Amino acid sequence: MNYILASQSPRRRELLGKLGISFAVEPAVGEEVPNGATPQEIVQGLAASKAQEIANKHKSAADTVIIGADTVVVCDGSILGKPKDREDMAGMIRRLQGRAHEVYTGVALCYEKDGVSGCHSFAECTKVHFYSMTEEQIAAYAAHSDGLDKAGGYGIQSDAAIYISGIEGDYHNVVGLPIARLYHELAALELI
């Protein structure tokens, strides 16, 4: 099988590499338009639109799997995407500190195998618990963090790690790709 990751995220590239497969990277560039009633539906829809965009460019490619993914942070039912700026990031961290929230990653697989085309999607949820933070800690974090390109304004694998008291679920899901679930979904579809 030929695999294409429809994402520019270096974290997703690193995680997908754990499957031990060769893959190309071809980021989707279309506008992200959230659609759905629940966080699961929204991330699955966004992941599917990314995968479908790249699949449309490879319509005649046999034995090909396009992998799209999207991650959001949900706090009190509100979706927190990537912050607009450092002030927005500080506001997100202020909302998340001292409590738990959910991280949803949707994954979509658009494939062509043995002359059969298909699309399959799923969503994974992980609960993340933050320690309480002072205003000084929030300000320092927002001034220096690499969280501007991450949903919720933080990366569990980077400088926010010192404020995370625990997780319930898949750590890799919070990073941006639930790799174990992805492997089992690919295996169930006989795509790996």
PDB file of C-alpha atoms in Angstrom:
ATOM      1  CA  MET A   1       0.000   0.000   0.000  1.00  0.00           C
ATOM      2  CA  ASN A   2       0.990   3.605  -0.600  1.00  0.00           C
ATOM      3  CA  TYR A   3       0.227   5.947   2.288  1.00  0.00           C
ATOM      4  CA  ILE A   4      -0.151   9.721   2.171  1.00  0.00           C
ATOM      5  CA  LEU A   5      -0.490  11.888   5.275  1.00  0.00           C
ATOM      6  CA  ALA A   6      -2.684  14.902   4.512  1.00  0.00           C
ATOM      7  CA  SER A   7      -1.118  17.013   7.263  1.00  0.00           C
ATOM      8  CA  GLN A   8       1.830  19.338   7.670  1.00  0.00           C
ATOM      9  CA  SER A   9       2.096  18.619  11.403  1.00  0.00           C
ATOM     10  CA  PRO A  10       5.578  17.408  12.345  1.00  0.00           C
ATOM     11  CA  ARG A  11       4.038  15.686  15.369  1.00  0.00           C
ATOM     12  CA  ARG A  12       1.677  13.647  13.178  1.00  0.00           C
ATOM     13  CA  ARG A  13       4.550  12.742  10.849  1.00  0.00           C
ATOM     14  CA  GLU A  14       6.581  11.493  13.811  1.00  0.00           C
ATOM     15  CA  LEU A  15       3.672   9.476  15.212  1.00  0.00           C
ATOM     16  CA  LEU A  16       2.756   7.938  11.854  1.00  0.00           C
ATOM     17  CA  GLY A  17       6.377   6.842  11.550  1.00  0.00           C
ATOM     18  CA  LYS A  18       5.778   4.579  14.563  1.00  0.00           C
ATOM     19  CA  LEU A  19       3.694   2.305  12.313  1.00  0.00           C
ATOM     20  CA  GLY A  20       6.870   1.325  10.484  1.00  0.00           C
ATOM     21  CA  ILE A  21       5.411   2.204   7.081  1.00  0.00           C
ATOM     22  CA  SER A  22       6.733   4.452   4.348  1.00  0.00           C
ATOM     23  CA  PHE A  23       4.509   7.409   3.596  1.00  0.00           C
ATOM     24  CA  ALA A  24       4.464  10.658   1.677  1.00  0.00           C
ATOM     25  CA  VAL A  25       3.322  13.960   3.156  1.00  0.00           C
ATOM     26  CA  GLU A  26       0.914  16.082   1.160  1.00  0.00           C
ATOM     27  CA  PRO A  27      -0.799  18.682   3.384  1.00  0.00           C
ATOM     28  CA  ALA A  28      -4.376  19.656   2.651  1.00  0.00           C
ATOM     29  CA  VAL A  29      -4.697  23.379   1.999  1.00  0.00           C
ATOM     30  CA  GLY A  30      -8.467  23.868   1.773  1.00  0.00           C
ATOM     31  CA  GLU A  31     -10.383  26.046   4.196  1.00  0.00           C
ATOM     32  CA  GLU A  32     -11.408  24.250   7.377  1.00  0.00           C
ATOM     33  CA  VAL A  33     -15.171  24.534   7.807  1.00  0.00           C
ATOM     34  CA  PRO A  34     -16.412  22.878  11.012  1.00  0.00           C
ATOM     35  CA  ASN A  35     -19.643  20.968  10.581  1.00  0.00           C
ATOM     36  CA  GLY A  36     -21.409  18.733  13.077  1.00  0.00           C
ATOM     37  CA  ALA A  37     -23.312  18.764  16.339  1.00  0.00           C
ATOM     38  CA  THR A  38     -20.681  17.164  18.569  1.00  0.00           C
ATOM     39  CA  PRO A  39     -16.893  17.477  18.893  1.00  0.00           C
ATOM     40  CA  GLN A  40     -16.585  13.921  17.507  1.00  0.00           C
ATOM     41  CA  GLU A  41     -18.606  14.803  14.410  1.00  0.00           C
ATOM     42  CA  ILE A  42     -16.691  18.059  13.903  1.00  0.00           C
ATOM     43  CA  VAL A  43     -13.202  16.491  14.050  1.00  0.00           C
ATOM     44  CA  GLN A  44     -14.258  13.555  11.896  1.00  0.00           C
ATOM     45  CA  GLY A  45     -15.707  15.958   9.332  1.00  0.00           C
ATOM     46  CA  LEU A  46     -12.586  18.136   9.290  1.00  0.00           C
ATOM     47  CA  ALA A  47     -10.330  15.080   8.995  1.00  0.00           C
ATOM     48  CA  ALA A  48     -12.502  13.699   6.177  1.00  0.00           C
ATOM     49  CA  SER A  49     -12.385  16.952   4.215  1.00  0.00           C
ATOM     50  CA  LYS A  50      -8.571  16.976   4.448  1.00  0.00           C
ATOM     51  CA  ALA A  51      -8.272  13.339   3.373  1.00  0.00           C
ATOM     52  CA  GLN A  52     -10.816  13.780   0.574  1.00  0.00           C
ATOM     53  CA  GLU A  53      -9.023  16.866  -0.772  1.00  0.00           C
ATOM     54  CA  ILE A  54      -5.825  14.865  -1.230  1.00  0.00           C
ATOM     55  CA  ALA A  55      -7.683  11.727  -2.395  1.00  0.00           C
ATOM     56  CA  ASN A  56      -9.251  13.792  -5.199  1.00  0.00           C
ATOM     57  CA  LYS A  57      -5.734  14.493  -6.508  1.00  0.00           C
ATOM     58  CA  HIS A  58      -4.923  10.762  -6.542  1.00  0.00           C
ATOM     59  CA  LYS A  59      -8.148   9.314  -7.983  1.00  0.00           C
ATOM     60  CA  SER A  60      -6.402   6.843 -10.262  1.00  0.00           C
ATOM     61  CA  ALA A  61      -3.795   5.759  -7.709  1.00  0.00           C
ATOM     62  CA  ALA A  62      -4.287   2.083  -6.864  1.00  0.00           C
ATOM     63  CA  ASP A  63      -3.559   0.671  -3.422  1.00  0.00           C
ATOM     64  CA  THR A  64      -3.375   4.091  -1.792  1.00  0.00           C
ATOM     65  CA  VAL A  65      -4.505   5.264   1.645  1.00  0.00           C
ATOM     66  CA  ILE A  66      -4.867   8.968   2.448  1.00  0.00           C
ATOM     67  CA  ILE A  67      -4.802   9.771   6.168  1.00  0.00           C
ATOM     68  CA  GLY A  68      -6.379  13.013   7.353  1.00  0.00           C
ATOM     69  CA  ALA A  69      -6.561  14.161  10.973  1.00  0.00           C
ATOM     70  CA  ASP A  70      -7.805  17.080  13.024  1.00  0.00           C
ATOM     71  CA  THR A  71      -7.584  17.790  16.753  1.00  0.00           C
ATOM     72  CA  VAL A  72      -9.619  20.089  18.987  1.00  0.00           C
ATOM     73  CA  VAL A  73      -9.648  20.840  22.696  1.00  0.00           C
ATOM     74  CA  VAL A  74     -13.063  21.008  24.383  1.00  0.00           C
ATOM     75  CA  CYS A  75     -13.666  22.818  27.666  1.00  0.00           C
ATOM     76  CA  ASP A  76     -17.195  23.129  29.076  1.00  0.00           C
ATOM     77  CA  GLY A  77     -18.616  22.184  25.687  1.00  0.00           C
ATOM     78  CA  SER A  78     -16.696  24.951  23.868  1.00  0.00           C
ATOM     79  CA  ILE A  79     -14.189  24.050  21.193  1.00  0.00           C
ATOM     80  CA  LEU A  80     -10.788  25.684  21.528  1.00  0.00           C
ATOM     81  CA  GLY A  81      -8.860  25.668  18.274  1.00  0.00           C
ATOM     82  CA  LYS A  82      -5.452  27.219  17.673  1.00  0.00           C
ATOM     83  CA  PRO A  83      -5.026  30.580  19.409  1.00  0.00           C
ATOM     84  CA  LYS A  84      -5.037  33.751  17.278  1.00  0.00           C
ATOM     85  CA  ASP A  85      -2.194  35.300  19.269  1.00  0.00           C
ATOM     86  CA  ARG A  86      -0.401  35.083  22.627  1.00  0.00           C
ATOM     87  CA  GLU A  87      -3.187  36.919  24.456  1.00  0.00           C
ATOM     88  CA  ASP A  88      -5.723  34.407  23.131  1.00  0.00           C
ATOM     89  CA  MET A  89      -3.379  31.583  24.197  1.00  0.00           C
ATOM     90  CA  ALA A  90      -3.207  33.004  27.731  1.00  0.00           C
ATOM     91  CA  GLY A  91      -7.002  33.091  27.846  1.00  0.00           C
ATOM     92  CA  MET A  92      -7.221  29.455  26.760  1.00  0.00           C
ATOM     93  CA  ILE A  93      -4.686  28.332  29.359  1.00  0.00           C
ATOM     94  CA  ARG A  94      -6.539  30.360  32.008  1.00  0.00           C
ATOM     95  CA  ARG A  95      -9.704  28.377  31.150  1.00  0.00           C
ATOM     96  CA  LEU A  96      -7.911  25.015  31.210  1.00  0.00           C
ATOM     97  CA  GLN A  97      -5.806  25.410  34.364  1.00  0.00           C
ATOM     98  CA  GLY A  98      -6.909  23.719  37.563  1.00  0.00           C
ATOM     99  CA  ARG A  99      -9.348  21.358  35.881  1.00  0.00           C
ATOM    100  CA  ALA A 100      -9.960  18.682  33.280  1.00  0.00           C
ATOM    101  CA  HIS A 101     -10.899  19.041  29.612  1.00  0.00           C
ATOM    102  CA  GLU A 102     -11.198  16.750  26.594  1.00  0.00           C
ATOM    103  CA  VAL A 103      -9.031  16.439  23.503  1.00  0.00           C
ATOM    104  CA  TYR A 104     -10.678  14.958  20.414  1.00  0.00           C
ATOM    105  CA  THR A 105      -8.790  13.815  17.340  1.00  0.00           C
ATOM    106  CA  GLY A 106     -10.695  12.766  14.259  1.00  0.00           C
ATOM    107  CA  VAL A 107      -8.992  10.550  11.699  1.00  0.00           C
ATOM    108  CA  ALA A 108     -10.225   9.834   8.193  1.00  0.00           C
ATOM    109  CA  LEU A 109      -8.958   7.188   5.802  1.00  0.00           C
ATOM    110  CA  CYS A 110      -9.758   7.561   2.121  1.00  0.00           C
ATOM    111  CA  TYR A 111      -8.519   4.546   0.218  1.00  0.00           C
ATOM    112  CA  GLU A 112      -8.411   2.719  -3.078  1.00  0.00           C
ATOM    113  CA  LYS A 113      -7.660  -1.003  -2.811  1.00  0.00           C
ATOM    114  CA  ASP A 114      -8.234  -3.751  -5.372  1.00  0.00           C
ATOM    115  CA  GLY A 115     -10.420  -1.420  -7.423  1.00  0.00           C
ATOM    116  CA  VAL A 116     -12.618  -0.532  -4.447  1.00  0.00           C
ATOM    117  CA  SER A 117     -12.750   3.017  -3.060  1.00  0.00           C
ATOM    118  CA  GLY A 118     -13.852   3.915   0.414  1.00  0.00           C
ATOM    119  CA  CYS A 119     -13.669   6.407   3.237  1.00  0.00           C
ATOM    120  CA  HIS A 120     -13.716   5.555   6.905  1.00  0.00           C
ATOM    121  CA  SER A 121     -13.449   7.895   9.884  1.00  0.00           C
ATOM    122  CA  PHE A 122     -13.318   7.684  13.643  1.00  0.00           C
ATOM    123  CA  ALA A 123     -12.692   9.955  16.634  1.00  0.00           C
ATOM    124  CA  GLU A 124     -10.721   9.368  19.818  1.00  0.00           C
ATOM    125  CA  CYS A 125     -11.177  11.299  23.088  1.00  0.00           C
ATOM    126  CA  THR A 126      -8.661  11.771  25.890  1.00  0.00           C
ATOM    127  CA  LYS A 127      -9.291  13.655  29.135  1.00  0.00           C
ATOM    128  CA  VAL A 128      -6.428  15.928  30.245  1.00  0.00           C
ATOM    129  CA  HIS A 129      -6.029  17.324  33.776  1.00  0.00           C
ATOM    130  CA  PHE A 130      -4.127  20.571  34.366  1.00  0.00           C
ATOM    131  CA  TYR A 131      -2.598  21.719  37.633  1.00  0.00           C
ATOM    132  CA  SER A 132      -3.733  25.094  38.946  1.00  0.00           C
ATOM    133  CA  MET A 133      -1.577  27.943  37.643  1.00  0.00           C
ATOM    134  CA  THR A 134      -0.928  31.434  38.955  1.00  0.00           C
ATOM    135  CA  GLU A 135      -1.423  34.494  36.762  1.00  0.00           C
ATOM    136  CA  GLU A 136       2.366  34.844  36.665  1.00  0.00           C
ATOM    137  CA  GLN A 137       2.753  31.278  35.397  1.00  0.00           C
ATOM    138  CA  ILE A 138       0.064  31.820  32.762  1.00  0.00           C
ATOM    139  CA  ALA A 139       1.709  35.051  31.600  1.00  0.00           C
ATOM    140  CA  ALA A 140       5.164  33.452  31.441  1.00  0.00           C
ATOM    141  CA  TYR A 141       3.784  30.437  29.578  1.00  0.00           C
ATOM    142  CA  ALA A 142       1.936  32.597  27.036  1.00  0.00           C
ATOM    143  CA  ALA A 143       4.996  34.790  26.464  1.00  0.00           C
ATOM    144  CA  HIS A 144       7.365  31.926  25.664  1.00  0.00           C
ATOM    145  CA  SER A 145       5.360  28.819  24.734  1.00  0.00           C
ATOM    146  CA  ASP A 146       5.291  27.127  21.336  1.00  0.00           C
ATOM    147  CA  GLY A 147       1.521  26.633  21.730  1.00  0.00           C
ATOM    148  CA  LEU A 148       0.405  29.086  19.025  1.00  0.00           C
ATOM    149  CA  ASP A 149       0.128  26.304  16.439  1.00  0.00           C
ATOM    150  CA  LYS A 150      -1.674  23.868  18.744  1.00  0.00           C
ATOM    151  CA  ALA A 151      -5.334  23.371  19.631  1.00  0.00           C
ATOM    152  CA  GLY A 152      -6.026  24.784  23.081  1.00  0.00           C
ATOM    153  CA  GLY A 153      -2.748  26.703  23.039  1.00  0.00           C
ATOM    154  CA  TYR A 154      -0.591  23.912  24.408  1.00  0.00           C
ATOM    155  CA  GLY A 155       1.383  20.829  23.484  1.00  0.00           C
ATOM    156  CA  ILE A 156       1.391  18.014  26.023  1.00  0.00           C
ATOM    157  CA  GLN A 157       4.778  16.927  24.651  1.00  0.00           C
ATOM    158  CA  SER A 158       6.413  20.350  25.058  1.00  0.00           C
ATOM    159  CA  ASP A 159       6.558  23.122  27.644  1.00  0.00           C
ATOM    160  CA  ALA A 160       3.002  22.572  28.923  1.00  0.00           C
ATOM    161  CA  ALA A 161       4.061  19.154  30.259  1.00  0.00           C
ATOM    162  CA  ILE A 162       4.967  20.668  33.653  1.00  0.00           C
ATOM    163  CA  TYR A 163       1.339  21.763  34.166  1.00  0.00           C
ATOM    164  CA  ILE A 164      -0.380  18.493  33.274  1.00  0.00           C
ATOM    165  CA  SER A 165      -1.279  16.406  36.309  1.00  0.00           C
ATOM    166  CA  GLY A 166      -2.616  13.408  34.389  1.00  0.00           C
ATOM    167  CA  ILE A 167      -4.536  12.032  31.466  1.00  0.00           C
ATOM    168  CA  GLU A 168      -7.284   9.486  30.944  1.00  0.00           C
ATOM    169  CA  GLY A 169      -6.895   7.801  27.584  1.00  0.00           C
ATOM    170  CA  ASP A 170      -4.380   7.828  24.753  1.00  0.00           C
ATOM    171  CA  TYR A 171      -1.429  10.197  25.210  1.00  0.00           C
ATOM    172  CA  HIS A 172      -0.678  10.155  21.465  1.00  0.00           C
ATOM    173  CA  ASN A 173      -4.226  11.323  20.785  1.00  0.00           C
ATOM    174  CA  VAL A 174      -3.425  14.542  22.671  1.00  0.00           C
ATOM    175  CA  VAL A 175      -0.246  14.969  20.611  1.00  0.00           C
ATOM    176  CA  GLY A 176      -2.418  14.761  17.469  1.00  0.00           C
ATOM    177  CA  LEU A 177      -2.745  11.177  16.202  1.00  0.00           C
ATOM    178  CA  PRO A 178      -4.142   8.180  18.126  1.00  0.00           C
ATOM    179  CA  ILE A 179      -1.593   5.840  16.587  1.00  0.00           C
ATOM    180  CA  ALA A 180      -2.702   2.599  18.274  1.00  0.00           C
ATOM    181  CA  ARG A 181      -6.333   3.105  17.249  1.00  0.00           C
ATOM    182  CA  LEU A 182      -5.194   4.093  13.741  1.00  0.00           C
ATOM    183  CA  TYR A 183      -3.206   0.872  13.426  1.00  0.00           C
ATOM    184  CA  HIS A 184      -6.185  -1.255  14.473  1.00  0.00           C
ATOM    185  CA  GLU A 185      -8.594   0.608  12.175  1.00  0.00           C
ATOM    186  CA  LEU A 186      -6.196   0.096   9.227  1.00  0.00           C
ATOM    187  CA  ALA A 187      -5.829  -3.591  10.136  1.00  0.00           C
ATOM    188  CA  ALA A 188      -9.617  -4.074  10.366  1.00  0.00           C
ATOM    189  CA  LEU A 189      -9.970  -2.592   6.863  1.00  0.00           C
ATOM    190  CA  GLU A 190      -7.055  -4.771   5.639  1.00  0.00           C
ATOM    191  CA  LEU A 191      -5.121  -1.644   4.662  1.00  0.00           C
ATOM    192  CA  ILE A 192      -1.911  -2.547   6.493  1.00  0.00           C
TER     193      ILE A 192
END
